[in-house]
mmCIF file of C-alpha atoms in Angstrom:
data_model
loop_
_atom_site.group_PDB
_atom_site.id
_atom_site.type_symbol
_atom_site.label_atom_id
_atom_site.label_comp_id
_atom_site.label_asym_id
_atom_site.label_seq_id
_atom_site.Cartn_x
_atom_site.Cartn_y
_atom_site.Cartn_z
ATOM 1 C CA ARG A 267 -65.481 -5.628 -8.959
ATOM 2 C CA MET A 268 -62.529 -7.896 -9.568
ATOM 3 C CA GLN A 269 -60.344 -8.736 -6.589
ATOM 4 C CA PRO A 270 -56.684 -9.828 -6.401
ATOM 5 C CA ASP A 271 -56.246 -13.609 -6.674
ATOM 6 C CA HIS A 272 -59.858 -14.080 -7.777
ATOM 7 C CA PRO A 273 -60.628 -15.532 -11.200
ATOM 8 C CA VAL A 274 -60.640 -13.140 -14.126
ATOM 9 C CA GLU A 275 -64.210 -12.154 -14.884
ATOM 10 C CA GLN A 276 -66.092 -9.604 -16.984
ATOM 11 C CA VAL A 277 -64.378 -10.870 -20.140
ATOM 12 C CA SER A 278 -66.139 -11.894 -23.306
ATOM 13 C CA TRP A 279 -65.052 -14.828 -25.421
ATOM 14 C CA ASN A 280 -63.906 -12.255 -27.984
ATOM 15 C CA ASP A 281 -61.780 -10.499 -25.324
ATOM 16 C CA VAL A 282 -60.163 -13.781 -24.338
ATOM 17 C CA VAL A 283 -59.324 -14.698 -27.930
ATOM 18 C CA GLU A 284 -57.683 -11.288 -28.404
ATOM 19 C CA TYR A 285 -55.709 -11.779 -25.163
ATOM 20 C CA ILE A 286 -54.584 -15.259 -26.242
ATOM 21 C CA ASN A 287 -53.444 -13.983 -29.634
ATOM 22 C CA GLY A 288 -51.312 -11.324 -27.914
ATOM 23 C CA LEU A 289 -49.970 -13.822 -25.385
ATOM 24 C CA ASN A 290 -48.946 -16.228 -28.141
ATOM 25 C CA LYS A 291 -47.180 -13.421 -29.994
ATOM 26 C CA LEU A 292 -45.245 -12.558 -26.809
ATOM 27 C CA SER A 293 -44.464 -16.239 -26.255
ATOM 28 C CA GLN A 294 -42.683 -16.333 -29.640
ATOM 29 C CA SER A 295 -40.582 -13.245 -28.855
ATOM 30 C CA ASN A 296 -36.795 -13.499 -28.851
ATOM 31 C CA ASP A 297 -36.581 -10.677 -26.287
ATOM 32 C CA HIS A 298 -35.275 -12.283 -23.079
ATOM 33 C CA ARG A 299 -36.981 -9.574 -20.947
ATOM 34 C CA VAL A 300 -40.361 -10.545 -22.377
ATOM 35 C CA GLN A 301 -39.658 -14.203 -21.665
ATOM 36 C CA GLU A 302 -38.615 -13.429 -18.077
ATOM 37 C CA VAL A 303 -41.868 -11.547 -17.454
ATOM 38 C CA LEU A 304 -43.883 -14.437 -18.901
ATOM 39 C CA LYS A 305 -42.016 -16.896 -16.658
ATOM 40 C CA ARG A 306 -42.922 -14.798 -13.614
ATOM 41 C CA LEU A 307 -46.574 -14.557 -14.667
ATOM 42 C CA ILE A 308 -47.063 -18.121 -15.922
ATOM 43 C CA PRO A 309 -45.374 -20.908 -13.934
ATOM 44 C CA GLY A 310 -43.443 -23.255 -16.201
ATOM 45 C CA HIS A 311 -43.604 -20.966 -19.253
ATOM 46 C CA GLN A 312 -41.087 -21.710 -21.998
ATOM 47 C CA ARG A 313 -40.436 -19.599 -25.063
ATOM 48 C CA GLY A 314 -42.714 -20.767 -27.888
ATOM 49 C CA ASP A 315 -45.418 -22.222 -25.651
ATOM 50 C CA ILE A 316 -48.835 -22.047 -27.297
ATOM 51 C CA TYR A 317 -51.815 -20.903 -25.224
ATOM 52 C CA ASP A 318 -55.487 -21.395 -26.018
ATOM 53 C CA LEU A 319 -58.912 -21.967 -24.533
ATOM 54 C CA PRO A 320 -59.643 -25.620 -23.864
ATOM 55 C CA THR A 321 -61.915 -27.322 -26.324
ATOM 56 C CA GLU A 322 -65.105 -28.595 -24.772
ATOM 57 C CA ALA A 323 -63.832 -32.157 -25.216
ATOM 58 C CA GLN A 324 -60.606 -31.312 -23.355
ATOM 59 C CA TRP A 325 -62.583 -29.691 -20.534
ATOM 60 C CA GLU A 326 -64.903 -32.720 -20.314
ATOM 61 C CA PHE A 327 -61.938 -35.140 -20.353
ATOM 62 C CA VAL A 328 -60.367 -33.395 -17.348
ATOM 63 C CA MET A 329 -63.681 -33.042 -15.521
ATOM 64 C CA ARG A 330 -64.245 -36.756 -15.990
ATOM 65 C CA ASN A 331 -60.802 -37.537 -14.510
ATOM 66 C CA ARG A 332 -59.252 -38.364 -17.888
ATOM 67 C CA GLY A 333 -62.315 -40.425 -18.777
ATOM 68 C CA GLN A 334 -62.230 -42.505 -15.566
ATOM 69 C CA ALA A 335 -65.084 -40.778 -13.685
ATOM 70 C CA GLU A 336 -68.542 -41.492 -15.024
ATOM 71 C CA LYS A 337 -70.427 -40.039 -12.069
ATOM 72 C CA GLN A 338 -72.696 -37.018 -12.254
ATOM 73 C CA TYR A 339 -70.466 -34.893 -9.987
ATOM 74 C CA PHE A 340 -66.877 -35.857 -10.793
ATOM 75 C CA ASP A 341 -66.590 -38.990 -8.604
ATOM 76 C CA ARG A 342 -70.084 -39.067 -7.052
ATOM 77 C CA ASP A 343 -73.688 -39.268 -8.148
ATOM 78 C CA ASP A 344 -74.840 -36.758 -5.540
ATOM 79 C CA ALA A 345 -73.798 -33.206 -4.676
ATOM 80 C CA LYS A 346 -72.641 -34.016 -1.093
ATOM 81 C CA ASP A 347 -68.951 -33.699 -2.021
ATOM 82 C CA LEU A 348 -69.386 -30.455 -3.969
ATOM 83 C CA ALA A 349 -68.955 -27.835 -1.213
ATOM 84 C CA PRO A 350 -65.329 -28.694 -0.371
ATOM 85 C CA HIS A 351 -64.403 -28.320 -4.062
ATOM 86 C CA ALA A 352 -66.562 -25.488 -5.402
ATOM 87 C CA TRP A 353 -67.721 -21.970 -4.675
ATOM 88 C CA HIS A 354 -71.362 -22.085 -5.717
ATOM 89 C CA TYR A 355 -74.839 -20.869 -4.782
ATOM 90 C CA SER A 356 -74.904 -22.534 -1.348
ATOM 91 C CA ASN A 357 -71.566 -21.258 -0.016
ATOM 92 C CA SER A 358 -70.329 -18.293 -2.092
ATOM 93 C CA ASN A 359 -72.120 -15.380 -0.424
ATOM 94 C CA SER A 360 -73.001 -14.242 -3.967
ATOM 95 C CA GLN A 361 -69.451 -13.428 -5.073
ATOM 96 C CA THR A 362 -66.274 -14.923 -6.510
ATOM 97 C CA HIS A 363 -63.524 -16.095 -4.176
ATOM 98 C CA GLU A 364 -59.761 -16.433 -4.380
ATOM 99 C CA VAL A 365 -58.733 -19.243 -6.699
ATOM 100 C CA ALA A 366 -57.378 -22.448 -5.185
ATOM 101 C CA THR A 367 -59.055 -21.947 -1.793
ATOM 102 C CA ARG A 368 -61.292 -25.013 -2.155
ATOM 103 C CA GLN A 369 -59.948 -28.556 -2.343
ATOM 104 C CA PRO A 370 -58.652 -29.505 -5.771
ATOM 105 C CA ARG A 371 -59.820 -32.361 -7.930
ATOM 106 C CA MET A 372 -56.791 -34.636 -8.242
ATOM 107 C CA ILE A 373 -56.152 -35.867 -11.764
ATOM 108 C CA ASP A 374 -53.067 -37.995 -12.403
ATOM 109 C CA GLY A 375 -51.671 -36.734 -9.104
ATOM 110 C CA LYS A 376 -52.002 -33.083 -10.170
ATOM 111 C CA PRO A 377 -54.349 -30.605 -8.503
ATOM 112 C CA PHE A 378 -57.028 -28.900 -10.596
ATOM 113 C CA TYR A 379 -58.733 -26.094 -8.704
ATOM 114 C CA ASP A 380 -62.147 -24.568 -9.320
ATOM 115 C CA LEU A 381 -63.262 -26.942 -12.063
ATOM 116 C CA GLU A 382 -66.736 -26.457 -10.646
ATOM 117 C CA GLY A 383 -68.019 -23.093 -9.511
ATOM 118 C CA ASN A 384 -66.437 -19.672 -8.966
ATOM 119 C CA VAL A 385 -66.863 -18.608 -12.642
ATOM 120 C CA TRP A 386 -68.172 -20.292 -15.761
ATOM 121 C CA GLU A 387 -65.262 -20.968 -18.126
ATOM 122 C CA TRP A 388 -65.272 -20.097 -21.800
ATOM 123 C CA ASN A 389 -64.402 -23.001 -24.096
ATOM 124 C CA LYS A 390 -63.090 -22.802 -27.650
ATOM 125 C CA ASP A 391 -66.168 -24.406 -29.229
ATOM 126 C CA SER A 392 -69.167 -22.872 -30.944
ATOM 127 C CA TRP A 393 -72.597 -24.202 -29.996
ATOM 128 C CA ASP A 394 -76.108 -23.835 -31.332
ATOM 129 C CA GLY A 395 -77.649 -24.174 -27.866
ATOM 130 C CA SER A 396 -79.035 -27.682 -28.271
ATOM 131 C CA SER A 397 -76.709 -30.039 -30.157
ATOM 132 C CA PRO A 398 -74.890 -32.768 -28.214
ATOM 133 C CA LEU A 399 -71.138 -32.755 -27.676
ATOM 134 C CA PRO A 400 -69.672 -33.838 -31.037
ATOM 135 C CA GLY A 401 -68.089 -37.271 -31.125
ATOM 136 C CA GLY A 402 -64.571 -38.227 -32.161
ATOM 137 C CA LYS A 403 -61.113 -37.406 -30.871
ATOM 138 C CA ASP A 404 -61.132 -33.845 -29.467
ATOM 139 C CA PRO A 405 -63.798 -32.555 -31.841
ATOM 140 C CA ILE A 406 -64.493 -28.847 -31.914
ATOM 141 C CA GLY A 407 -68.096 -27.749 -32.187
ATOM 142 C CA THR A 408 -68.308 -25.358 -35.114
ATOM 143 C CA SER A 409 -72.038 -24.770 -35.575
ATOM 144 C CA GLY A 410 -73.977 -22.071 -33.808
ATOM 145 C CA SER A 411 -73.330 -18.517 -32.737
ATOM 146 C CA PHE A 412 -72.973 -19.246 -28.995
ATOM 147 C CA ARG A 413 -69.678 -20.163 -27.362
ATOM 148 C CA VAL A 414 -69.607 -23.008 -24.831
ATOM 149 C CA LEU A 415 -69.346 -22.367 -21.094
ATOM 150 C CA ARG A 416 -68.544 -25.114 -18.611
ATOM 151 C CA GLY A 417 -68.152 -25.540 -14.854
ATOM 152 C CA GLY A 418 -70.779 -23.292 -13.307
ATOM 153 C CA SER A 419 -70.194 -20.216 -11.170
ATOM 154 C CA TRP A 420 -70.578 -18.763 -7.691
ATOM 155 C CA SER A 421 -74.307 -18.303 -8.406
ATOM 156 C CA THR A 422 -74.926 -21.786 -9.798
ATOM 157 C CA GLU A 423 -77.147 -24.287 -8.009
ATOM 158 C CA ASP A 424 -76.071 -27.932 -7.688
ATOM 159 C CA PRO A 425 -77.899 -29.363 -10.748
ATOM 160 C CA TYR A 426 -75.961 -26.975 -13.013
ATOM 161 C CA LEU A 427 -72.617 -28.139 -11.624
ATOM 162 C CA LEU A 428 -72.988 -31.634 -13.038
ATOM 163 C CA SER A 429 -69.846 -32.816 -14.829
ATOM 164 C CA GLY A 430 -71.671 -32.947 -18.155
ATOM 165 C CA HIS A 431 -73.653 -29.704 -17.876
ATOM 166 C CA ARG A 432 -73.125 -27.237 -20.713
ATOM 167 C CA GLY A 433 -74.124 -23.673 -21.202
ATOM 168 C CA GLY A 434 -73.527 -21.086 -23.860
ATOM 169 C CA TYR A 435 -73.433 -17.341 -24.320
ATOM 170 C CA ASP A 436 -73.009 -14.894 -27.127
ATOM 171 C CA PRO A 437 -69.231 -14.430 -27.604
ATOM 172 C CA GLY A 438 -69.542 -10.692 -26.936
ATOM 173 C CA VAL A 439 -71.188 -11.067 -23.496
ATOM 174 C CA ARG A 440 -69.273 -9.990 -20.385
ATOM 175 C CA GLY A 441 -70.387 -10.700 -16.845
ATOM 176 C CA ASN A 442 -69.265 -11.380 -13.302
ATOM 177 C CA LEU A 443 -70.180 -15.049 -13.712
ATOM 178 C CA VAL A 444 -67.837 -15.731 -16.633
ATOM 179 C CA GLY A 445 -64.064 -16.184 -16.852
ATOM 180 C CA PHE A 446 -61.576 -18.517 -18.518
ATOM 181 C CA ARG A 447 -58.836 -21.103 -18.039
ATOM 182 C CA LEU A 448 -55.912 -21.470 -20.418
ATOM 183 C CA VAL A 449 -54.400 -24.641 -21.805
ATOM 184 C CA ARG A 450 -50.758 -24.725 -22.839
ATOM 185 C CA THR A 451 -49.069 -26.900 -25.431
ATOM 186 C CA ARG A 452 -45.485 -27.085 -26.574
ATOM 187 C CA PRO A 453 -44.579 -27.219 -30.258
#
């Protein structure tokens, strides 16, 4: 059962895409009341902001500290530093936890919470279950019926919390292990 201040869970990729489409429509609204509500719900919101799921390449870029961290676990090659940053199998008591209660990963001086653990995060990309991350500048995987999941969850053991670990689910699947993170761009 979802709890206040915990990550959103029990949402399929399809649900999230529908939510994002509605959010983007509201973001374009000229109604000042709508914009005020969005500003209260989304810190820093500005009319016309565009929301989306991160591409897998964007997620990987952040998880690798903007390409600076080549270690297996963010900035280490062992899992010793994982517990202070992630709710996972060893410390979660088999449930999600409030967001931003573990130490953040600092990227360009900005805190990023729950990159590892708590809930797997839907990504924008399709995946066939075996192909490597496509190359190029922010490529989007388009082959396969699965949708990419990154980051691990409260039930994930250390080896599945590696910075480069990928998973995938059918876009219609809902579960208490899966949630999402939005990215925002400005036109």
